[in-house]
Amino acid sequence: MKIAESKLSFFFANHKVIQKVAPKILVLIHGNGAVRARQWSRKIILNSSLEKGSQLPFIKMANDQGYGAIVTNGNQELQRMSPEDHASAVWEKLITGSCCDHVIIIAHSYGGQVTMNLARCFPGDFLHRVKAVYLADSVRYGMTGIPLLDQRLCSISLNYVTSDRDCDTPIEFEDGIKSISSGTTSHEWTSWYSLPSIFENIRTLGSSAFRCKKICPGTIL
């Protein structure tokens, strides 16, 4: 798939996702800046551990629960393709036209804004195929502006925000999306601290349909 005049834009996905036969898909969207595919925080990876700062435990837990995984890489070619355009191109390539009717999104920081843009670009998918959106201290510039779509997003989304309260404690929110404590006051750590709660919520959405084993690189042509 050629997007404007961009170079190849890189992503990762399971074989069944690439073949468009995965019935359930988890989409991972990192924030803006220096992070790349499979990373939530380079600072945590360097100063603490790969497990805590990367998306690898999320991928493993998703596969264990029967989800194929898509790992975006929106910061790779910022001079040629925005994170929003990258995610939209990946969605068009892997989800549009697939047999999947059960999509979950986990997005950290600016990934929340990327998710809102995806909803604007693919409203039908978000109304019918996207079952939940889990945000980790999301950065967003409002909702989509489409009333029915915004109502749907508010009903299926949860934002794990920085707080000194225990994880899952409700936090006052203003933009319509329910906010709860991630269990940490550090923005970079919100993905790691919210992981157990996110996957407990995912587990309750349905039983596993299949198990994916291998994450493979892909490109948007």
CSV table of C-alpha atoms in Angstrom, one decimal:
chain,number,residue,atom,x,y,z
A,1,MET,CA,0.0,0.0,0.0
A,2,LYS,CA,1.6,3.3,-1.1
A,3,ILE,CA,0.9,6.3,1.2
A,4,ALA,CA,1.6,9.6,-0.5
A,5,GLU,CA,5.4,9.9,-1.1
A,6,SER,CA,6.4,8.1,2.1
A,7,LYS,CA,9.1,5.5,2.4
A,8,LEU,CA,8.3,2.0,3.7
A,9,SER,CA,6.5,2.3,7.0
A,10,PHE,CA,7.3,-0.6,9.3
A,11,PHE,CA,5.0,-2.6,11.7
A,12,PHE,CA,4.8,-6.0,13.4
A,13,ALA,CA,1.8,-8.4,13.3
A,14,ASN,CA,1.1,-12.1,13.8
A,15,HIS,CA,0.8,-14.3,10.7
A,16,LYS,CA,-2.9,-14.8,11.1
A,17,VAL,CA,-3.4,-11.0,11.3
A,18,ILE,CA,-1.4,-10.5,8.1
A,19,GLN,CA,-3.4,-13.2,6.4
A,20,LYS,CA,-6.6,-11.5,7.7
A,21,VAL,CA,-7.9,-14.6,9.3
A,22,ALA,CA,-7.4,-13.7,13.0
A,23,PRO,CA,-10.9,-13.4,14.7
A,24,LYS,CA,-9.6,-11.3,17.5
A,25,ILE,CA,-6.9,-8.5,17.3
A,26,LEU,CA,-5.1,-6.4,19.8
A,27,VAL,CA,-3.7,-3.1,18.4
A,28,LEU,CA,-0.8,-1.5,20.4
A,29,ILE,CA,-0.1,2.2,19.8
A,30,HIS,CA,2.8,3.9,21.5
A,31,GLY,CA,3.2,7.6,22.3
A,32,ASN,CA,5.1,10.3,20.5
A,33,GLY,CA,8.8,11.0,20.6
A,34,ALA,CA,11.8,8.6,20.7
A,35,VAL,CA,9.8,5.4,21.3
A,36,ARG,CA,9.6,2.9,18.5
A,37,ALA,CA,7.7,-0.3,17.7
A,38,ARG,CA,7.3,-2.6,20.8
A,39,GLN,CA,8.3,0.2,23.2
A,40,TRP,CA,6.3,2.1,25.7
A,41,SER,CA,9.2,4.0,27.3
A,42,ARG,CA,12.9,3.9,26.3
A,43,LYS,CA,13.8,5.5,29.6
A,44,ILE,CA,12.3,2.5,31.5
A,45,ILE,CA,13.9,0.0,29.2
A,46,LEU,CA,17.3,1.6,29.8
A,47,ASN,CA,17.0,2.3,33.5
A,48,SER,CA,14.8,-0.6,34.7
A,49,SER,CA,14.1,-3.5,32.4
A,50,LEU,CA,13.0,-4.4,28.9
A,51,GLU,CA,9.9,-6.2,30.3
A,52,LYS,CA,8.6,-3.1,32.2
A,53,GLY,CA,9.3,-0.6,29.4
A,54,SER,CA,8.3,-2.6,26.4
A,55,GLN,CA,5.2,-4.0,24.8
A,56,LEU,CA,6.5,-7.6,25.0
A,57,PRO,CA,4.4,-8.7,28.0
A,58,PHE,CA,1.3,-7.1,26.5
A,59,ILE,CA,1.9,-9.1,23.3
A,60,LYS,CA,2.5,-12.3,25.2
A,61,MET,CA,-0.6,-11.9,27.4
A,62,ALA,CA,-2.7,-11.0,24.3
A,63,ASN,CA,-1.5,-14.1,22.4
A,64,ASP,CA,-2.2,-16.2,25.5
A,65,GLN,CA,-5.8,-14.9,25.5
A,66,GLY,CA,-6.2,-15.7,21.8
A,67,TYR,CA,-5.5,-12.4,20.2
A,68,GLY,CA,-3.4,-11.7,17.3
A,69,ALA,CA,-1.3,-8.5,17.8
A,70,ILE,CA,-0.6,-5.5,15.7
A,71,VAL,CA,2.4,-3.3,16.8
A,72,THR,CA,2.4,0.1,15.3
A,73,ASN,CA,5.6,2.2,14.7
A,74,GLY,CA,4.3,5.7,14.2
A,75,ASN,CA,7.5,7.6,15.1
A,76,GLN,CA,9.7,5.9,12.4
A,77,GLU,CA,9.2,8.3,9.6
A,78,LEU,CA,7.8,11.5,11.2
A,79,GLN,CA,9.2,13.7,8.4
A,80,ARG,CA,7.2,11.8,5.9
A,81,MET,CA,4.3,10.2,7.7
A,82,SER,CA,2.6,11.3,10.9
A,83,PRO,CA,1.7,8.8,13.6
A,84,GLU,CA,-2.0,9.2,12.7
A,85,ASP,CA,-1.3,8.4,9.0
A,86,HIS,CA,0.8,5.5,9.9
A,87,ALA,CA,-1.8,3.9,12.2
A,88,SER,CA,-4.5,4.6,9.6
A,89,ALA,CA,-2.4,2.9,6.9
A,90,VAL,CA,-1.8,-0.1,9.1
A,91,TRP,CA,-5.5,-0.4,10.0
A,92,GLU,CA,-6.4,-0.2,6.3
A,93,LYS,CA,-3.9,-2.9,5.4
A,94,LEU,CA,-4.6,-5.4,8.2
A,95,ILE,CA,-8.1,-4.8,9.6
A,96,THR,CA,-10.2,-3.5,6.7
A,97,GLY,CA,-11.3,-6.5,4.7
A,98,SER,CA,-10.3,-9.0,7.4
A,99,CYS,CA,-12.6,-11.5,9.1
A,100,CYS,CA,-11.9,-10.0,12.5
A,101,ASP,CA,-15.0,-8.7,14.4
A,102,HIS,CA,-13.3,-8.2,17.8
A,103,VAL,CA,-10.7,-5.5,18.1
A,104,ILE,CA,-9.1,-4.2,21.3
A,105,ILE,CA,-6.8,-1.1,21.4
A,106,ILE,CA,-4.2,-0.3,24.0
A,107,ALA,CA,-2.6,3.2,23.6
A,108,HIS,CA,-0.2,5.2,25.7
A,109,SER,CA,0.1,9.0,25.8
A,110,TYR,CA,-0.2,10.5,22.3
A,111,GLY,CA,-1.5,7.1,21.2
A,112,GLY,CA,-4.8,8.3,22.5
A,113,GLN,CA,-4.9,11.1,19.9
A,114,VAL,CA,-3.9,8.6,17.3
A,115,THR,CA,-6.8,6.4,18.4
A,116,MET,CA,-9.3,9.3,18.1
A,117,ASN,CA,-8.1,9.8,14.5
A,118,LEU,CA,-8.5,6.1,13.7
A,119,ALA,CA,-12.1,6.4,15.0
A,120,ARG,CA,-12.8,9.3,12.6
A,121,CYS,CA,-11.2,7.5,9.7
A,122,PHE,CA,-13.0,4.1,10.4
A,123,PRO,CA,-16.2,5.0,12.2
A,124,GLY,CA,-18.0,1.8,11.2
A,125,ASP,CA,-15.2,-0.3,12.7
A,126,PHE,CA,-15.3,1.6,15.9
A,127,LEU,CA,-19.1,1.3,16.1
A,128,HIS,CA,-19.2,-2.5,15.5
A,129,ARG,CA,-15.7,-4.2,15.6
A,130,VAL,CA,-13.8,-2.3,18.3
A,131,LYS,CA,-14.9,-3.8,21.6
A,132,ALA,CA,-12.7,-1.8,24.0
A,133,VAL,CA,-10.1,1.0,24.1
A,134,TYR,CA,-7.6,1.1,27.0
A,135,LEU,CA,-5.6,4.3,27.3
A,136,ALA,CA,-2.6,4.8,29.5
A,137,ASP,CA,-2.4,8.5,30.6
A,138,SER,CA,-3.8,9.5,27.2
A,139,VAL,CA,-3.1,12.7,25.4
A,140,ARG,CA,-6.1,13.8,23.3
A,141,TYR,CA,-7.4,17.0,21.8
A,142,GLY,CA,-11.0,16.2,22.3
A,143,MET,CA,-13.2,13.5,20.9
A,144,THR,CA,-14.1,12.8,17.3
A,145,GLY,CA,-16.9,15.4,17.0
A,146,ILE,CA,-19.3,12.7,15.7
A,147,PRO,CA,-22.0,12.3,18.4
A,148,LEU,CA,-22.9,8.7,17.9
A,149,LEU,CA,-19.2,7.7,17.6
A,150,ASP,CA,-18.2,9.7,20.7
A,151,GLN,CA,-21.0,8.0,22.6
A,152,ARG,CA,-19.7,4.6,21.6
A,153,LEU,CA,-16.1,5.6,22.5
A,154,CYS,CA,-17.2,6.8,26.0
A,155,SER,CA,-19.0,3.5,26.6
A,156,ILE,CA,-16.0,1.2,25.6
A,157,SER,CA,-13.0,3.3,26.7
A,158,LEU,CA,-11.0,3.5,29.9
A,159,ASN,CA,-8.1,5.9,30.7
A,160,TYR,CA,-5.5,4.8,33.3
A,161,VAL,CA,-4.2,8.1,34.6
A,162,THR,CA,-1.4,9.1,36.9
A,163,SER,CA,-2.5,9.1,40.5
A,164,ASP,CA,-1.2,8.2,43.9
A,165,ARG,CA,-4.4,6.2,44.5
A,166,ASP,CA,-4.6,2.4,44.2
A,167,CYS,CA,-5.0,1.0,40.6
A,168,ASP,CA,-8.6,1.0,39.4
A,169,THR,CA,-9.7,3.7,41.8
A,170,PRO,CA,-12.2,6.0,39.9
A,171,ILE,CA,-10.8,9.5,39.1
A,172,GLU,CA,-12.9,12.5,38.2
A,173,PHE,CA,-13.1,13.0,34.5
A,174,GLU,CA,-14.3,15.7,32.2
A,175,ASP,CA,-14.1,14.6,28.6
A,176,GLY,CA,-16.6,11.7,28.8
A,177,ILE,CA,-14.1,8.9,28.9
A,178,LYS,CA,-14.0,7.2,32.3
A,179,SER,CA,-10.7,7.7,34.1
A,180,ILE,CA,-9.2,5.4,36.8
A,181,SER,CA,-5.9,5.4,38.6
A,182,SER,CA,-3.0,3.5,37.0
A,183,GLY,CA,-1.4,3.2,40.5
A,184,THR,CA,1.5,5.4,39.7
A,185,THR,CA,2.3,9.1,39.6
A,186,SER,CA,4.8,8.7,36.7
A,187,HIS,CA,3.5,9.1,33.2
A,188,GLU,CA,6.1,6.7,31.7
A,189,TRP,CA,5.1,3.9,34.1
A,190,THR,CA,1.3,4.0,33.5
A,191,SER,CA,1.3,1.3,30.9
A,192,TRP,CA,3.2,-1.2,33.1
A,193,TYR,CA,1.2,-0.5,36.2
A,194,SER,CA,-2.1,-0.8,34.4
A,195,LEU,CA,-1.2,-4.1,32.6
A,196,PRO,CA,-2.8,-6.5,35.1
A,197,SER,CA,-6.1,-4.5,35.2
A,198,ILE,CA,-6.2,-4.1,31.5
A,199,PHE,CA,-5.9,-7.8,30.8
A,200,GLU,CA,-8.3,-8.8,33.5
A,201,ASN,CA,-10.8,-6.5,31.7
A,202,ILE,CA,-9.9,-8.1,28.4
A,203,ARG,CA,-10.3,-11.6,29.8
A,204,THR,CA,-13.9,-10.8,30.7
A,205,LEU,CA,-14.7,-9.8,27.1
A,206,GLY,CA,-14.8,-13.4,25.9
A,207,SER,CA,-12.9,-16.7,25.8
A,208,SER,CA,-9.9,-17.3,23.6
A,209,ALA,CA,-10.5,-18.4,20.0
A,210,PHE,CA,-7.0,-19.3,19.0
A,211,ARG,CA,-3.4,-18.9,20.1
A,212,CYS,CA,-0.8,-17.0,18.0
A,213,LYS,CA,2.8,-17.8,18.4
A,214,LYS,CA,5.0,-15.6,16.2
A,215,ILE,CA,5.1,-11.9,15.6
A,216,CYS,CA,6.3,-11.1,12.1
A,217,PRO,CA,7.5,-7.8,10.6
A,218,GLY,CA,5.5,-6.2,7.9
A,219,THR,CA,5.7,-3.1,5.7
A,220,ILE,CA,3.2,-0.6,4.2
A,221,LEU,CA,4.2,-0.2,0.6
